[in-house]
């Protein structure tokens, strides 16, 4: 397992070739000390047994697909599933693959670029898919770019699965969260979208104005305000760190596991879009390029 470390004046990023995992993201404080703002393991080998997809690239399709299948161009493709639900690309998704380290730059705006080639019918998906993930440090921000091309029509939905923690608290209940997401996707008992789109205002999922997360547990697909690239803001009063999330994707799945010291922001397309004709397009054709750009920006509040 290989590790790459890049740094600038404000941040240090450690990336593994296994799962294209973000192992550590260190943010410099006003006192000159660094805070690791992602949940992870010190020993890379532990990621092979991890079941939480810590820091990894998720694909070929992030989130859930119903009935363990989808129809594309009148052909049905059967995916790996458990009780009819396909999750995060299958039994051996991109988070469990070794990626190639294609490029590393240590100068201004340091970056590391990794690639993976997913073969035709891997986990049931059609087409040979070539995926690139680029991590770049730009001042006090981490930019993540997911790109993909295919030789046959397929479906694609990539995201990063880092769990963020802005201080050393064992829980995230006291974090203040704001989401520029006026709607959410209604889900059933299997967390699959029903197709209904629900306003969040005056519900337990209303984070349009900043408020403490509290005991509210989220595993929720929110719909972004498409007029605003900034989709979320997270603040820790204890550390003074504020993290802002920007994305070109239409949805944000916010995940806060029970008794866990982190929160996951999965910027992506709608879950189960391959089976929901009214959801945004998830199909990638030959000659097209899939592009997911997400930025995590860190500021220190006095």
mmCIF file of C-alpha atoms in Angstrom:
data_model
loop_
_atom_site.group_PDB
_atom_site.id
_atom_site.type_symbol
_atom_site.label_atom_id
_atom_site.label_comp_id
_atom_site.label_asym_id
_atom_site.label_seq_id
_atom_site.Cartn_x
_atom_site.Cartn_y
_atom_site.Cartn_z
ATOM 1 C CA UNK A 1 0.000 0.000 0.000
ATOM 2 C CA UNK A 2 1.466 3.341 -1.090
ATOM 3 C CA UNK A 3 1.044 6.710 0.602
ATOM 4 C CA UNK A 4 1.516 10.172 -0.904
ATOM 5 C CA UNK A 5 1.803 13.349 1.189
ATOM 6 C CA UNK A 6 1.387 16.852 -0.229
ATOM 7 C CA UNK A 7 1.438 20.145 1.657
ATOM 8 C CA UNK A 8 1.084 23.877 1.302
ATOM 9 C CA UNK A 9 1.264 26.753 3.786
ATOM 10 C CA UNK A 10 -2.129 25.921 5.296
ATOM 11 C CA UNK A 11 -2.740 22.185 4.911
ATOM 12 C CA UNK A 12 -1.211 18.716 4.619
ATOM 13 C CA UNK A 13 -2.941 15.851 2.801
ATOM 14 C CA UNK A 14 -2.079 12.152 3.003
ATOM 15 C CA UNK A 15 -3.564 9.879 0.316
ATOM 16 C CA UNK A 16 -3.385 6.092 -0.122
ATOM 17 C CA UNK A 17 -3.422 4.190 -3.402
ATOM 18 C CA UNK A 18 -5.878 1.740 -1.809
ATOM 19 C CA UNK A 19 -9.370 3.131 -2.396
ATOM 20 C CA UNK A 20 -7.853 6.516 -3.327
ATOM 21 C CA UNK A 21 -8.342 7.099 0.404
ATOM 22 C CA UNK A 22 -7.830 10.415 2.176
ATOM 23 C CA UNK A 23 -5.984 9.128 5.237
ATOM 24 C CA UNK A 24 -5.307 12.474 6.905
ATOM 25 C CA UNK A 25 -6.117 16.119 6.224
ATOM 26 C CA UNK A 26 -4.242 18.442 8.557
ATOM 27 C CA UNK A 27 -5.398 22.057 8.862
ATOM 28 C CA UNK A 28 -3.119 24.689 10.397
ATOM 29 C CA UNK A 29 -4.517 26.659 13.327
ATOM 30 C CA UNK A 30 -3.757 30.203 14.422
ATOM 31 C CA UNK A 31 -1.325 28.817 17.005
ATOM 32 C CA UNK A 32 0.620 27.027 14.280
ATOM 33 C CA UNK A 33 -0.537 23.575 15.385
ATOM 34 C CA UNK A 34 -2.370 21.229 13.037
ATOM 35 C CA UNK A 35 -5.762 19.553 13.454
ATOM 36 C CA UNK A 36 -6.578 16.368 11.550
ATOM 37 C CA UNK A 37 -10.099 17.062 10.261
ATOM 38 C CA UNK A 38 -10.936 13.567 8.934
ATOM 39 C CA UNK A 39 -11.573 10.292 10.735
ATOM 40 C CA UNK A 40 -9.041 7.645 9.805
ATOM 41 C CA UNK A 41 -6.445 5.090 10.819
ATOM 42 C CA UNK A 42 -2.772 5.724 11.513
ATOM 43 C CA UNK A 43 -1.834 2.344 10.024
ATOM 44 C CA UNK A 44 -2.824 2.023 6.339
ATOM 45 C CA UNK A 45 -3.292 -1.743 6.567
ATOM 46 C CA UNK A 46 -6.360 -1.266 8.777
ATOM 47 C CA UNK A 47 -8.304 0.164 5.843
ATOM 48 C CA UNK A 48 -8.509 -3.298 4.272
ATOM 49 C CA UNK A 49 -10.849 -4.336 7.095
ATOM 50 C CA UNK A 50 -12.737 -1.041 7.335
ATOM 51 C CA UNK A 51 -16.493 -1.252 6.699
ATOM 52 C CA UNK A 52 -17.198 2.503 6.819
ATOM 53 C CA UNK A 53 -15.511 3.491 3.533
ATOM 54 C CA UNK A 54 -13.388 5.981 5.484
ATOM 55 C CA UNK A 55 -12.004 8.654 3.147
ATOM 56 C CA UNK A 56 -12.470 6.533 0.026
ATOM 57 C CA UNK A 57 -13.659 7.088 -3.525
ATOM 58 C CA UNK A 58 -17.086 5.500 -3.953
ATOM 59 C CA UNK A 59 -18.135 4.031 -7.299
ATOM 60 C CA UNK A 60 -19.201 2.938 -9.780
ATOM 61 C CA UNK A 61 -22.437 4.290 -8.305
ATOM 62 C CA UNK A 62 -22.479 6.020 -4.916
ATOM 63 C CA UNK A 63 -25.540 5.413 -2.788
ATOM 64 C CA UNK A 64 -28.318 2.908 -3.318
ATOM 65 C CA UNK A 65 -29.838 1.322 -6.422
ATOM 66 C CA UNK A 66 -33.162 -0.468 -6.023
ATOM 67 C CA UNK A 67 -33.894 -4.076 -6.985
ATOM 68 C CA UNK A 68 -30.200 -4.738 -7.509
ATOM 69 C CA UNK A 69 -30.558 -3.805 -11.163
ATOM 70 C CA UNK A 70 -31.255 -1.138 -13.756
ATOM 71 C CA UNK A 71 -32.287 -0.997 -17.407
ATOM 72 C CA UNK A 72 -30.160 0.928 -19.893
ATOM 73 C CA UNK A 73 -30.978 1.096 -23.595
ATOM 74 C CA UNK A 74 -33.553 -1.697 -23.129
ATOM 75 C CA UNK A 75 -30.996 -4.054 -21.592
ATOM 76 C CA UNK A 76 -31.226 -5.092 -17.951
ATOM 77 C CA UNK A 77 -28.058 -5.204 -15.853
ATOM 78 C CA UNK A 78 -27.961 -7.204 -12.635
ATOM 79 C CA UNK A 79 -25.811 -5.808 -9.839
ATOM 80 C CA UNK A 80 -24.481 -7.279 -6.632
ATOM 81 C CA UNK A 81 -27.070 -6.638 -3.937
ATOM 82 C CA UNK A 82 -28.140 -7.517 -0.426
ATOM 83 C CA UNK A 83 -31.886 -7.922 0.058
ATOM 84 C CA UNK A 84 -32.455 -6.162 -3.251
ATOM 85 C CA UNK A 85 -30.367 -3.096 -2.431
ATOM 86 C CA UNK A 86 -27.130 -2.312 -4.274
ATOM 87 C CA UNK A 87 -24.932 0.028 -2.202
ATOM 88 C CA UNK A 88 -21.804 2.035 -3.015
ATOM 89 C CA UNK A 89 -20.797 0.139 -6.137
ATOM 90 C CA UNK A 90 -21.199 -3.385 -4.829
ATOM 91 C CA UNK A 91 -19.342 -5.987 -2.810
ATOM 92 C CA UNK A 92 -15.969 -4.784 -4.072
ATOM 93 C CA UNK A 93 -16.499 -1.170 -5.071
ATOM 94 C CA UNK A 94 -13.871 1.390 -5.961
ATOM 95 C CA UNK A 95 -13.152 1.907 -2.250
ATOM 96 C CA UNK A 96 -11.632 -1.589 -2.155
ATOM 97 C CA UNK A 97 -9.460 -1.309 -5.256
ATOM 98 C CA UNK A 98 -5.824 -0.382 -5.673
ATOM 99 C CA UNK A 99 -5.468 2.753 -7.768
ATOM 100 C CA UNK A 100 -2.535 3.876 -9.897
ATOM 101 C CA UNK A 101 -0.734 7.020 -8.781
ATOM 102 C CA UNK A 102 -0.505 8.903 -12.069
ATOM 103 C CA UNK A 103 0.911 12.284 -11.085
ATOM 104 C CA UNK A 104 2.175 14.132 -8.010
ATOM 105 C CA UNK A 105 3.087 17.813 -7.836
ATOM 106 C CA UNK A 106 4.755 19.414 -4.818
ATOM 107 C CA UNK A 107 4.915 23.015 -6.052
ATOM 108 C CA UNK A 108 2.278 25.723 -5.855
ATOM 109 C CA UNK A 109 -1.202 24.187 -5.588
ATOM 110 C CA UNK A 110 0.206 20.707 -4.857
ATOM 111 C CA UNK A 111 -1.793 17.787 -6.198
ATOM 112 C CA UNK A 112 -1.971 14.018 -6.530
ATOM 113 C CA UNK A 113 -3.835 12.272 -9.347
ATOM 114 C CA UNK A 114 -4.913 8.628 -9.202
ATOM 115 C CA UNK A 115 -6.587 6.397 -11.785
ATOM 116 C CA UNK A 116 -8.527 3.156 -11.859
ATOM 117 C CA UNK A 117 -9.893 1.119 -14.773
ATOM 118 C CA UNK A 118 -13.146 -0.657 -14.011
ATOM 119 C CA UNK A 119 -13.685 -3.529 -16.427
ATOM 120 C CA UNK A 120 -16.881 -4.303 -18.333
ATOM 121 C CA UNK A 121 -19.431 -6.020 -16.053
ATOM 122 C CA UNK A 122 -17.394 -5.439 -12.895
ATOM 123 C CA UNK A 123 -20.034 -5.678 -10.141
ATOM 124 C CA UNK A 124 -22.521 -5.941 -13.028
ATOM 125 C CA UNK A 125 -21.962 -2.532 -14.646
ATOM 126 C CA UNK A 126 -21.565 -2.275 -18.435
ATOM 127 C CA UNK A 127 -18.571 -0.713 -20.129
ATOM 128 C CA UNK A 128 -14.876 -0.346 -19.425
ATOM 129 C CA UNK A 129 -14.743 2.786 -17.271
ATOM 130 C CA UNK A 130 -11.555 4.804 -16.762
ATOM 131 C CA UNK A 131 -11.696 6.937 -13.624
ATOM 132 C CA UNK A 132 -9.388 9.728 -12.470
ATOM 133 C CA UNK A 133 -9.444 11.359 -9.042
ATOM 134 C CA UNK A 134 -7.399 14.503 -8.442
ATOM 135 C CA UNK A 135 -6.781 15.933 -4.980
ATOM 136 C CA UNK A 136 -5.438 19.477 -5.017
ATOM 137 C CA UNK A 137 -4.598 21.922 -2.216
ATOM 138 C CA UNK A 138 -5.444 25.520 -3.122
ATOM 139 C CA UNK A 139 -4.634 27.852 -0.229
ATOM 140 C CA UNK A 140 -6.955 26.762 2.605
ATOM 141 C CA UNK A 141 -9.120 24.460 0.475
ATOM 142 C CA UNK A 142 -9.072 20.849 -0.701
ATOM 143 C CA UNK A 143 -10.362 20.433 -4.245
ATOM 144 C CA UNK A 144 -11.503 16.968 -5.343
ATOM 145 C CA UNK A 145 -12.143 16.287 -9.030
ATOM 146 C CA UNK A 146 -13.680 12.981 -10.140
ATOM 147 C CA UNK A 147 -13.576 12.310 -13.890
ATOM 148 C CA UNK A 148 -14.591 9.255 -15.905
ATOM 149 C CA UNK A 149 -14.864 8.081 -19.511
ATOM 150 C CA UNK A 150 -16.360 4.875 -20.890
ATOM 151 C CA UNK A 151 -16.233 2.763 -24.054
ATOM 152 C CA UNK A 152 -19.883 1.735 -23.676
ATOM 153 C CA UNK A 153 -22.948 3.432 -22.229
ATOM 154 C CA UNK A 154 -23.091 3.016 -18.458
ATOM 155 C CA UNK A 155 -24.191 4.778 -15.282
ATOM 156 C CA UNK A 156 -21.771 6.698 -13.064
ATOM 157 C CA UNK A 157 -22.043 8.463 -9.724
ATOM 158 C CA UNK A 158 -18.796 9.069 -7.845
ATOM 159 C CA UNK A 159 -18.136 10.710 -4.498
ATOM 160 C CA UNK A 160 -15.635 10.899 -1.659
ATOM 161 C CA UNK A 161 -16.610 9.306 1.644
ATOM 162 C CA UNK A 162 -14.524 11.224 4.190
ATOM 163 C CA UNK A 163 -15.933 11.705 7.675
ATOM 164 C CA UNK A 164 -15.084 15.179 8.917
ATOM 165 C CA UNK A 165 -14.330 16.091 12.517
ATOM 166 C CA UNK A 166 -13.358 19.667 13.347
ATOM 167 C CA UNK A 167 -12.178 19.105 16.918
ATOM 168 C CA UNK A 168 -11.279 16.305 19.333
ATOM 169 C CA UNK A 169 -14.815 15.757 20.633
ATOM 170 C CA UNK A 170 -16.059 12.139 20.634
ATOM 171 C CA UNK A 171 -19.385 13.272 19.125
ATOM 172 C CA UNK A 172 -20.575 15.852 16.595
ATOM 173 C CA UNK A 173 -23.757 16.892 18.421
ATOM 174 C CA UNK A 174 -22.436 20.380 19.257
ATOM 175 C CA UNK A 175 -21.304 21.132 15.690
ATOM 176 C CA UNK A 176 -23.291 23.839 13.950
ATOM 177 C CA UNK A 177 -24.572 22.816 10.509
ATOM 178 C CA UNK A 178 -26.089 24.840 7.697
ATOM 179 C CA UNK A 179 -27.337 23.307 4.430
ATOM 180 C CA UNK A 180 -28.287 25.308 1.353
ATOM 181 C CA UNK A 181 -30.720 22.543 0.489
ATOM 182 C CA UNK A 182 -34.413 23.504 0.409
ATOM 183 C CA UNK A 183 -35.605 19.966 -0.397
ATOM 184 C CA UNK A 184 -34.804 16.353 0.348
ATOM 185 C CA UNK A 185 -35.595 13.047 -1.307
ATOM 186 C CA UNK A 186 -38.135 11.045 0.634
ATOM 187 C CA UNK A 187 -36.806 7.551 1.362
ATOM 188 C CA UNK A 188 -38.384 4.285 2.458
ATOM 189 C CA UNK A 189 -37.318 1.876 5.202
ATOM 190 C CA UNK A 190 -34.423 0.687 2.998
ATOM 191 C CA UNK A 191 -33.271 4.300 2.478
ATOM 192 C CA UNK A 192 -34.281 4.077 -1.178
ATOM 193 C CA UNK A 193 -35.897 7.166 -2.756
ATOM 194 C CA UNK A 194 -39.655 6.930 -3.200
ATOM 195 C CA UNK A 195 -39.540 9.539 -5.962
ATOM 196 C CA UNK A 196 -41.171 12.191 -3.773
ATOM 197 C CA UNK A 197 -39.378 15.487 -3.182
ATOM 198 C CA UNK A 198 -40.122 17.053 0.214
ATOM 199 C CA UNK A 199 -39.563 20.654 1.408
ATOM 200 C CA UNK A 200 -37.340 20.719 4.507
ATOM 201 C CA UNK A 201 -38.647 23.990 5.954
ATOM 202 C CA UNK A 202 -40.036 23.577 9.485
ATOM 203 C CA UNK A 203 -39.104 19.899 9.647
ATOM 204 C CA UNK A 204 -36.371 18.159 11.660
ATOM 205 C CA UNK A 205 -34.282 18.289 8.480
ATOM 206 C CA UNK A 206 -34.412 22.082 8.186
ATOM 207 C CA UNK A 207 -30.817 23.296 8.301
ATOM 208 C CA UNK A 208 -31.429 26.298 6.053
ATOM 209 C CA UNK A 209 -30.275 28.420 8.991
ATOM 210 C CA UNK A 210 -27.312 27.299 11.111
ATOM 211 C CA UNK A 211 -28.198 25.096 14.075
ATOM 212 C CA UNK A 212 -26.595 22.435 16.214
ATOM 213 C CA UNK A 213 -26.833 18.930 14.838
ATOM 214 C CA UNK A 214 -27.879 17.680 18.264
ATOM 215 C CA UNK A 215 -29.331 14.196 18.475
ATOM 216 C CA UNK A 216 -30.710 14.320 14.919
ATOM 217 C CA UNK A 217 -29.161 11.412 13.023
ATOM 218 C CA UNK A 218 -28.896 11.856 9.279
ATOM 219 C CA UNK A 219 -28.557 9.455 6.377
ATOM 220 C CA UNK A 220 -30.389 11.814 4.107
ATOM 221 C CA UNK A 221 -30.220 12.829 0.419
ATOM 222 C CA UNK A 222 -30.696 16.596 0.278
ATOM 223 C CA UNK A 223 -31.295 18.520 -2.947
ATOM 224 C CA UNK A 224 -29.012 21.480 -3.487
ATOM 225 C CA UNK A 225 -30.170 25.011 -4.212
ATOM 226 C CA UNK A 226 -28.956 25.014 -7.817
ATOM 227 C CA UNK A 227 -28.373 28.775 -7.685
ATOM 228 C CA UNK A 228 -25.694 28.319 -5.030
ATOM 229 C CA UNK A 229 -22.491 26.304 -5.444
ATOM 230 C CA UNK A 230 -22.009 26.410 -1.668
ATOM 231 C CA UNK A 231 -24.021 23.493 -0.358
ATOM 232 C CA UNK A 232 -23.022 23.228 3.309
ATOM 233 C CA UNK A 233 -21.186 24.841 6.196
ATOM 234 C CA UNK A 234 -19.996 23.106 9.355
ATOM 235 C CA UNK A 235 -18.609 24.899 12.413
ATOM 236 C CA UNK A 236 -16.984 23.808 15.651
ATOM 237 C CA UNK A 237 -17.099 26.382 18.439
ATOM 238 C CA UNK A 238 -14.507 24.327 20.311
ATOM 239 C CA UNK A 239 -11.798 24.582 17.646
ATOM 240 C CA UNK A 240 -13.030 27.684 15.821
ATOM 241 C CA UNK A 241 -12.778 25.822 12.500
ATOM 242 C CA UNK A 242 -15.457 26.382 9.862
ATOM 243 C CA UNK A 243 -15.653 24.091 6.829
ATOM 244 C CA UNK A 244 -17.560 25.166 3.723
ATOM 245 C CA UNK A 245 -18.566 22.661 1.036
ATOM 246 C CA UNK A 246 -18.965 23.614 -2.634
ATOM 247 C CA UNK A 247 -20.014 21.277 -5.452
ATOM 248 C CA UNK A 248 -21.332 21.128 -9.000
ATOM 249 C CA UNK A 249 -23.458 18.082 -8.116
ATOM 250 C CA UNK A 250 -27.250 18.248 -7.619
ATOM 251 C CA UNK A 251 -27.454 16.307 -4.349
ATOM 252 C CA UNK A 252 -25.748 16.027 -0.994
ATOM 253 C CA UNK A 253 -26.116 12.939 1.160
ATOM 254 C CA UNK A 254 -25.368 13.887 4.762
ATOM 255 C CA UNK A 255 -24.468 10.922 6.951
ATOM 256 C CA UNK A 256 -24.017 11.037 10.733
ATOM 257 C CA UNK A 257 -23.590 7.516 12.135
ATOM 258 C CA UNK A 258 -24.683 6.858 15.699
ATOM 259 C CA UNK A 259 -21.943 7.327 18.323
ATOM 260 C CA UNK A 260 -19.384 8.295 15.686
ATOM 261 C CA UNK A 261 -17.074 11.337 15.815
ATOM 262 C CA UNK A 262 -17.557 12.469 12.197
ATOM 263 C CA UNK A 263 -20.006 13.666 9.562
ATOM 264 C CA UNK A 264 -19.945 12.648 5.914
ATOM 265 C CA UNK A 265 -20.844 14.974 3.017
ATOM 266 C CA UNK A 266 -21.397 12.855 -0.102
ATOM 267 C CA UNK A 267 -21.672 15.234 -3.059
ATOM 268 C CA UNK A 268 -23.298 13.303 -5.884
ATOM 269 C CA UNK A 269 -26.245 12.646 -8.152
ATOM 270 C CA UNK A 270 -29.535 11.413 -6.706
ATOM 271 C CA UNK A 271 -29.506 7.869 -5.309
ATOM 272 C CA UNK A 272 -31.263 5.329 -7.554
ATOM 273 C CA UNK A 273 -31.305 7.744 -10.497
ATOM 274 C CA UNK A 274 -30.818 4.845 -12.980
ATOM 275 C CA UNK A 275 -34.292 3.603 -11.975
ATOM 276 C CA UNK A 276 -36.007 6.969 -11.563
ATOM 277 C CA UNK A 277 -36.764 8.642 -14.928
ATOM 278 C CA UNK A 278 -37.567 12.001 -13.288
ATOM 279 C CA UNK A 279 -34.192 12.194 -11.521
ATOM 280 C CA UNK A 280 -31.122 13.881 -13.089
ATOM 281 C CA UNK A 281 -29.351 11.915 -15.792
ATOM 282 C CA UNK A 282 -26.823 9.357 -14.545
ATOM 283 C CA UNK A 283 -25.908 7.857 -17.922
ATOM 284 C CA UNK A 284 -22.430 8.320 -19.362
ATOM 285 C CA UNK A 285 -21.983 7.679 -23.092
ATOM 286 C CA UNK A 286 -18.795 7.058 -25.092
ATOM 287 C CA UNK A 287 -17.215 10.394 -26.004
ATOM 288 C CA UNK A 288 -18.577 12.114 -22.882
ATOM 289 C CA UNK A 289 -16.690 12.910 -19.670
ATOM 290 C CA UNK A 290 -18.181 12.575 -16.208
ATOM 291 C CA UNK A 291 -17.079 15.454 -13.974
ATOM 292 C CA UNK A 292 -17.681 15.942 -10.256
ATOM 293 C CA UNK A 293 -15.944 18.933 -8.641
ATOM 294 C CA UNK A 294 -16.147 19.379 -4.880
ATOM 295 C CA UNK A 295 -14.276 21.825 -2.653
ATOM 296 C CA UNK A 296 -13.837 21.684 1.111
ATOM 297 C CA UNK A 297 -12.670 25.078 2.394
ATOM 298 C CA UNK A 298 -11.436 25.647 5.941
ATOM 299 C CA UNK A 299 -11.498 28.941 7.842
ATOM 300 C CA UNK A 300 -10.606 29.816 11.414
ATOM 301 C CA UNK A 301 -13.132 31.911 13.296
ATOM 302 C CA UNK A 302 -11.642 33.956 16.169
#
